[in-house]
Protein backbone atom coordinates (compact mmCIF):
# COMPACT_ATOMS: atom_id res chain seq x y z
CA MET A 1 87.48 146.69 121.45
CA ASP A 2 88.32 150.01 119.77
CA ALA A 3 92.01 149.17 119.82
CA GLU A 4 91.31 145.85 118.14
CA ARG A 5 89.28 147.51 115.39
CA THR A 6 92.20 149.75 114.47
CA LYS A 7 94.18 146.65 113.51
CA SER A 8 91.80 145.85 110.63
CA LEU A 9 92.91 146.17 107.03
CA SER A 10 90.06 148.24 105.58
CA LYS A 11 87.24 150.64 106.37
CA GLU A 12 84.82 147.81 105.66
CA GLN A 13 86.31 145.76 108.49
CA THR A 14 86.32 148.58 111.04
CA LYS A 15 82.51 148.54 110.90
CA GLN A 16 82.35 144.89 111.90
CA ASN A 17 81.31 143.57 115.28
CA VAL A 18 84.48 142.12 116.78
CA HIS A 19 84.31 139.15 119.11
CA VAL A 20 87.36 139.53 121.37
CA TYR A 21 88.45 136.35 123.14
CA THR A 22 89.64 136.81 126.70
CA GLU A 23 93.31 136.21 127.54
CA HIS A 24 92.40 134.53 130.84
CA TYR A 25 90.14 131.70 131.93
CA GLU A 26 88.00 131.30 135.04
CA LYS A 27 89.95 128.15 135.81
CA GLU A 28 93.24 126.84 134.52
CA ARG A 29 92.94 125.40 131.03
CA ILE A 30 94.41 121.95 130.49
CA TYR A 31 96.18 121.88 127.13
CA VAL A 32 97.79 118.44 127.49
CA ARG A 33 96.77 115.76 129.98
CA GLN A 34 99.28 113.68 131.93
CA VAL A 35 99.60 109.96 131.26
CA GLY A 36 100.76 108.25 134.46
CA SER A 37 100.68 104.86 136.11
CA ASN A 38 102.28 102.85 138.92
CA ARG A 39 102.89 99.94 136.57
CA TYR A 40 104.44 99.41 133.15
CA SER A 41 101.32 98.13 131.42
CA LEU A 42 98.62 100.74 130.76
CA ALA A 43 96.04 98.22 129.56
CA ALA A 44 93.96 98.26 132.74
CA GLU A 45 93.71 102.06 132.76
CA ARG A 46 92.66 102.03 129.11
CA ARG A 47 90.04 99.34 129.69
CA GLU A 48 88.56 101.16 132.69
CA ARG A 49 88.32 104.40 130.72
CA LEU A 50 86.70 102.80 127.67
CA GLU A 51 84.12 101.04 129.82
CA ALA A 52 83.20 104.26 131.63
CA VAL A 53 83.22 106.91 128.91
CA PRO A 54 80.23 107.52 126.58
CA ARG A 55 81.27 107.58 122.92
CA VAL A 56 78.46 109.82 121.67
CA ILE A 57 78.27 113.49 122.72
CA THR A 58 75.14 115.58 122.20
CA THR A 59 76.29 119.07 121.23
CA GLN A 60 74.39 122.22 122.17
CA LEU A 61 75.63 125.07 120.05
CA GLY A 62 72.91 127.62 120.85
CA ASP A 63 71.94 130.57 118.69
CA GLY A 64 73.40 133.64 120.35
CA LEU A 65 76.66 135.39 121.17
CA HIS A 66 77.46 133.00 124.02
CA ASP A 67 77.40 129.77 122.06
CA ASN A 68 78.52 126.49 123.59
CA TRP A 69 81.35 125.95 121.10
CA HIS A 70 83.28 123.28 123.02
CA ILE A 71 83.17 119.60 121.97
CA ILE A 72 86.35 117.62 122.83
CA GLU A 73 89.65 118.75 124.37
CA PRO A 74 92.17 117.31 126.86
CA GLY A 75 90.80 119.20 129.87
CA ASP A 76 87.35 117.63 129.71
CA ASP A 77 86.01 116.31 132.99
CA VAL A 78 85.10 113.20 131.01
CA PHE A 79 88.41 112.68 129.23
CA ARG A 80 88.29 110.98 125.85
CA SER A 81 91.23 112.00 123.67
CA GLN A 82 93.96 114.52 123.04
CA THR A 83 94.84 113.55 119.49
CA LEU A 84 92.55 116.30 118.20
CA HIS A 85 90.82 119.35 119.67
CA LEU A 86 87.27 119.63 118.29
CA HIS A 87 85.04 122.69 118.62
CA PHE A 88 82.67 125.02 116.82
CA VAL A 89 83.37 128.58 115.72
CA THR A 90 80.40 130.89 115.23
CA ILE A 91 80.77 134.28 113.57
CA GLN A 92 77.86 136.64 114.19
CA PRO A 93 76.29 138.71 111.38
CA ASN A 94 78.67 141.42 110.17
CA GLY A 95 81.20 140.08 112.65
CA ARG A 96 84.68 138.71 113.05
CA ASN A 97 86.90 137.44 115.82
CA ASP A 98 90.00 139.26 116.97
CA GLY A 99 93.28 138.75 115.10
CA HIS A 100 95.52 136.10 116.62
CA GLY A 101 98.05 133.42 115.74
CA HIS A 102 99.12 129.98 116.96
CA GLN A 103 101.66 127.37 115.95
CA ASN A 104 99.13 124.58 115.60
CA GLU A 105 97.23 124.33 112.32
CA ALA A 106 93.43 124.19 112.19
CA LEU A 107 91.05 122.62 109.69
CA PHE A 108 87.64 124.30 109.32
CA TYR A 109 84.60 122.67 107.76
CA VAL A 110 81.93 125.28 107.01
CA LEU A 111 78.58 124.06 108.31
CA ASP A 112 76.51 127.14 107.51
CA GLY A 113 76.85 130.62 106.04
CA HIS A 114 79.64 132.22 104.06
CA GLY A 115 82.57 134.51 104.77
CA TYR A 116 86.28 134.91 104.38
CA GLU A 117 89.60 134.55 106.17
CA ILE A 118 92.37 137.07 106.54
CA HIS A 119 95.60 135.03 106.71
CA ASP A 120 98.88 136.93 106.96
CA GLY A 121 97.21 139.86 105.23
CA LYS A 122 95.61 137.87 102.38
CA ARG A 123 91.91 137.19 101.87
CA TYR A 124 90.45 133.70 101.30
CA ASP A 125 86.69 133.38 100.67
CA TRP A 126 84.65 130.39 101.82
CA LYS A 127 81.06 129.12 101.83
CA LYS A 128 78.98 126.25 103.24
CA GLY A 129 80.53 122.88 102.47
CA ASP A 130 84.08 124.18 101.98
CA ALA A 131 87.11 122.96 103.92
CA VAL A 132 89.46 125.74 105.03
CA ALA A 133 93.09 125.48 106.17
CA VAL A 134 94.66 127.70 108.81
CA HIS A 135 98.32 126.79 108.43
CA ASN A 136 100.96 126.68 111.18
CA ASP A 137 102.17 130.09 112.45
CA CYS A 138 99.37 131.94 110.64
CA VAL A 139 98.08 135.32 111.85
CA HIS A 140 94.39 135.21 111.04
CA TRP A 141 90.80 136.07 111.81
CA HIS A 142 87.45 134.86 110.49
CA ASN A 143 84.94 137.25 108.92
CA ASN A 144 81.20 137.07 108.22
CA PRO A 145 79.99 139.85 105.87
CA ASP A 146 76.34 138.70 105.99
CA THR A 147 74.33 141.31 107.90
CA GLU A 148 71.55 138.91 108.88
CA LYS A 149 72.85 135.34 109.18
CA ARG A 150 75.66 133.93 111.31
CA ALA A 151 78.31 131.56 109.98
CA VAL A 152 79.11 128.28 111.74
CA CYS A 153 82.23 126.13 111.30
CA LEU A 154 83.47 122.87 112.78
CA VAL A 155 87.14 123.15 113.76
CA MET A 156 89.39 120.06 113.87
CA LYS A 157 92.98 120.64 114.95
CA PRO A 158 95.94 118.69 116.36
CA LYS A 159 96.54 121.39 118.97
CA PRO A 160 97.29 119.07 121.94
CA LEU A 161 100.00 117.28 119.97
CA SER A 162 101.53 120.60 118.87
CA LEU A 163 101.67 121.84 122.45
CA PHE A 164 103.08 118.52 123.67
CA LEU A 165 105.88 118.97 121.12
CA GLY A 166 106.63 122.43 122.52
CA LEU A 167 105.02 124.40 119.67
CA SER A 168 103.40 126.68 122.20
CA TYR A 169 103.57 130.18 120.72
CA GLN A 170 100.10 131.66 120.49
CA GLY A 171 98.74 135.11 121.09
CA LYS A 172 96.87 138.11 119.75
CA ILE A 173 98.08 140.68 117.25
CA GLY A 174 100.45 143.04 119.04
CA TYR A 175 102.25 140.47 121.19
CA LYS A 176 106.00 141.10 121.54
CA PRO A 177 108.70 139.57 123.73
CA GLU A 178 109.32 141.22 127.07
CA ASN A 179 112.57 143.17 127.55
CA ASP A 180 112.70 144.36 123.97
CA HIS A 181 116.34 145.48 124.29
CA LEU A 182 117.51 141.86 124.67
CA TRP A 183 116.35 140.82 121.20
CA GLU A 184 117.54 141.52 117.67
CA PRO A 185 115.17 143.41 115.35
CA ARG A 186 112.43 141.21 113.94
CA SER A 187 113.16 139.12 110.84
CA GLU A 188 111.31 136.61 108.66
CA TRP A 189 109.96 133.43 110.32
CA LEU A 190 112.22 130.98 108.45
CA THR A 191 111.80 127.68 110.32
CA ALA A 192 108.43 126.72 108.81
CA ARG A 193 106.60 126.90 105.48
CA PRO A 194 108.79 124.79 103.18
CA GLU A 195 109.44 125.84 99.61
CA GLY A 196 106.25 125.83 97.57
CA ASP A 197 103.95 125.51 100.58
CA ALA A 198 102.41 128.92 99.97
CA GLU A 199 101.16 127.69 96.59
CA VAL A 200 99.00 124.94 98.14
CA PRO A 201 95.32 126.03 98.28
CA LYS A 202 93.88 127.23 101.58
CA VAL A 203 90.23 126.54 100.62
CA PHE A 204 88.99 123.20 99.27
CA PRO A 205 85.57 123.90 97.71
CA ALA A 206 82.60 121.61 98.22
CA GLU A 207 82.41 120.97 94.48
CA ALA A 208 86.16 120.29 94.03
CA THR A 209 85.96 116.48 94.08
CA PRO A 210 83.12 113.96 93.90
CA PHE A 211 82.02 111.35 96.41
CA GLU A 212 83.29 107.86 95.56
CA TRP A 213 82.40 104.34 96.61
CA GLY A 214 85.10 102.56 98.61
CA PRO A 215 85.24 99.65 101.05
CA PHE A 216 84.03 101.88 103.91
CA GLY A 217 81.20 103.37 101.85
CA TYR A 218 80.38 106.55 99.97
CA THR A 219 83.00 109.10 101.02
CA ARG A 220 84.82 112.25 99.94
CA GLN A 221 88.23 113.15 101.36
CA ILE A 222 88.57 116.80 102.42
CA ALA A 223 92.01 116.61 104.05
CA GLY A 224 94.77 114.04 103.75
CA GLU A 225 97.50 112.74 101.48
CA GLY A 226 96.79 113.77 97.91
CA VAL A 227 94.15 116.37 98.81
CA PRO A 228 95.17 119.85 97.57
CA LEU A 229 94.64 121.62 100.90
CA ARG A 230 97.35 123.12 103.11
CA ILE A 231 96.77 120.79 106.06
CA LYS A 232 99.57 118.61 107.46
CA GLY A 233 98.30 117.08 110.71
CA THR A 234 94.66 116.15 110.14
CA ASP A 235 92.89 113.68 107.88
CA ALA A 236 89.19 114.35 107.29
CA TYR A 237 86.37 113.03 105.16
CA LEU A 238 82.64 113.25 104.50
CA GLN A 239 80.56 110.08 104.62
CA HIS A 240 77.05 109.44 103.24
CA ILE A 241 75.18 106.25 104.18
CA PRO A 242 72.02 105.48 102.17
CA ALA A 243 68.77 104.81 104.02
CA GLY A 244 68.67 101.27 105.40
CA SER A 245 72.32 100.62 104.58
CA ARG A 246 75.61 100.42 106.45
CA SER A 247 79.29 101.22 106.12
CA GLY A 248 82.06 98.71 105.78
CA ARG A 249 83.47 97.12 108.93
CA ARG A 250 87.02 98.34 109.39
CA TRP A 251 89.87 98.21 111.90
CA ARG A 252 92.41 101.02 112.18
CA MET A 253 94.66 102.42 114.89
CA PRO A 254 93.84 106.19 114.97
CA ASP A 255 90.90 107.34 117.03
CA GLU A 256 88.29 109.32 115.16
CA MET A 257 85.80 112.11 115.85
CA LEU A 258 82.69 112.56 113.68
CA LEU A 259 79.91 115.15 113.65
CA VAL A 260 76.55 113.84 112.43
CA LEU A 261 75.26 116.41 109.93
CA GLU A 262 72.03 114.66 108.95
CA GLY A 263 70.15 111.49 109.83
CA GLU A 264 70.21 108.94 112.60
CA GLY A 265 71.67 105.53 113.22
CA TYR A 266 74.17 103.69 115.38
CA ASP A 267 77.78 102.54 115.53
CA LEU A 268 78.99 99.08 116.50
CA HIS A 269 82.44 99.18 118.17
CA TRP A 270 84.50 96.05 118.71
CA ASP A 271 87.25 96.98 121.17
CA VAL A 272 90.65 95.40 120.60
CA GLU A 273 93.04 94.20 123.31
CA VAL A 274 96.63 93.06 122.87
CA GLU A 275 98.23 89.74 123.79
CA ILE A 276 102.03 89.98 123.95
CA ASP A 277 103.93 86.77 123.31
CA ASP A 278 106.55 86.22 120.61
CA GLN A 279 104.86 89.16 118.88
CA PHE A 280 101.81 91.37 119.28
CA TYR A 281 98.53 89.52 118.82
CA ALA A 282 95.09 91.12 118.59
CA ARG A 283 92.20 90.01 120.77
CA ILE A 284 89.02 91.45 119.26
CA ALA A 285 85.93 91.59 121.45
CA LYS A 286 83.40 88.86 120.65
CA LYS A 287 80.52 91.26 121.14
CA PRO A 288 80.47 94.92 120.09
CA THR A 289 79.08 97.86 122.01
CA ARG A 290 76.29 99.83 120.34
CA TRP A 291 76.21 103.64 120.23
CA GLU A 292 73.09 105.43 118.98
CA TRP A 293 73.51 108.78 117.21
CA LYS A 294 71.45 111.48 115.52
CA ALA A 295 72.01 114.81 113.76
CA GLY A 296 74.05 117.17 115.93
CA ASP A 297 75.80 114.39 117.87
CA VAL A 298 79.54 113.78 117.86
CA ILE A 299 80.82 110.20 117.76
CA TRP A 300 84.17 109.30 119.29
CA VAL A 301 85.72 106.07 118.02
CA PRO A 302 88.64 105.17 120.35
CA GLN A 303 92.09 104.17 119.16
CA ASN A 304 92.48 100.57 117.99
CA THR A 305 88.78 99.89 117.40
CA VAL A 306 86.84 97.91 114.82
CA VAL A 307 83.84 99.97 113.71
CA GLN A 308 80.77 99.64 111.51
CA ARG A 309 78.10 102.34 111.02
CA PHE A 310 74.38 101.82 110.33
CA ASN A 311 71.72 104.22 109.03
CA THR A 312 68.29 103.66 110.64
CA GLY A 313 66.64 106.81 109.28
CA GLU A 314 64.48 107.34 106.21
CA GLY A 315 66.99 109.57 104.42
CA THR A 316 70.73 109.62 103.81
CA ALA A 317 72.91 109.88 106.92
CA GLU A 318 75.67 112.46 106.49
CA LEU A 319 78.76 112.75 108.69
CA VAL A 320 82.08 114.59 108.71
CA GLY A 321 84.97 112.88 110.50
CA ALA A 322 88.61 113.54 111.34
CA SER A 323 91.68 111.85 112.78
CA ASN A 324 95.26 112.86 113.53
CA ARG A 325 97.57 112.19 110.57
CA VAL A 326 100.60 111.55 112.76
CA PHE A 327 99.44 107.93 113.19
CA ASN A 328 100.30 107.37 109.52
CA GLN A 329 103.82 108.72 110.04
CA LEU A 330 104.27 106.40 113.04
CA GLY A 331 103.53 103.32 110.95
CA TYR A 332 99.79 102.96 111.58
CA SER A 333 98.50 103.83 108.12
CA ARG A 334 97.06 100.41 107.34
CA ILE A 335 93.28 99.84 107.39
CA HIS A 336 91.89 96.30 107.53
CA TYR A 337 88.37 95.58 106.22
CA PHE A 338 86.43 92.62 107.58
CA GLU A 339 83.42 93.59 105.47
CA ASN A 340 82.90 96.10 102.67
CA ALA A 341 79.95 98.45 102.29
CA PRO A 342 77.32 96.48 100.33
CA GLU A 343 77.08 99.08 97.55
CA TYR A 344 80.83 98.89 97.01
CA ASP A 345 80.69 95.13 96.60
CA GLU A 346 77.83 95.58 94.12
CA SER A 347 79.80 98.15 92.12
CA GLN A 348 82.85 95.86 92.02
CA ALA A 349 80.72 92.93 90.89
CA GLY A 350 79.23 95.08 88.15
CA ALA A 351 82.65 96.21 87.01
CA ASP A 352 83.91 92.60 86.89
CA ALA A 353 80.84 91.50 84.89
CA SER A 354 81.41 94.22 82.28
CA ARG A 355 84.98 93.16 81.53
């Protein structure tokens, strides 16, 4: 603990309570899960898993030092997905975590409190409602200067994919290769961070862009193509559903993970199977499955699913959701809408009438 404090950048930080993560786990951690089968088609394994796995998770964060921060990762006993790793980070009053770095990026959405990042020696302030980027190969730690209130963030990161691709360097400040005499003196890390990348903002403030009506409903993008935030592998958005209303009904290939911030309601999921003949044909389930959710729950929408979301509460339902952006690069960027959100159709009709 004392050794870690000496690595801080200022006298202010040496007075902080430092949460040091252990280097070892009680049992082996599964970073990437094997995909195996005795047959070429994996459809049966997929169907069995989807029929057996609950798609709503009730989170239990707690309110102390030993918070239950885990949500979804590949090593779960009930395996859902390894496209994203989803978890909470809590920073206790006047606290920070220990300095570390990893090759995978991480997207933070600040749920409560305020604080700042130290990224490669630079400070980036954040507050509730902001989206924060931890870029690839970034040495960082998270700080909470509030002496009375903790800060809580939702972390969405494509860590399993990064590790599957061999981007496995991660460690605490002070790590060096063994057998120092075998290596040249250290030099700049030149195989990442393309020209101009350092100029892209690391914090996307809550007030930076407005919510807008679209086919899926009332949403605000916080990470994705065109969003000025230094995030490459994760798309994320906020969604508000008015009381008594519903989202659009859409079909897309990426799976999705959403934290319910406020309200209650349910999802309808129409699973999609494939029929392979002269080309791929979709076979959409005649009947959907229904998944009830409330504030604090996490919804998992599997890959290749038609989804529609309903608000059954008296107030606005608020959610934050994320998916892995690599699907877009692989050719699965298209979204098909069977039905638009009713308010969007009303706004379009109004716009047409005014022309």
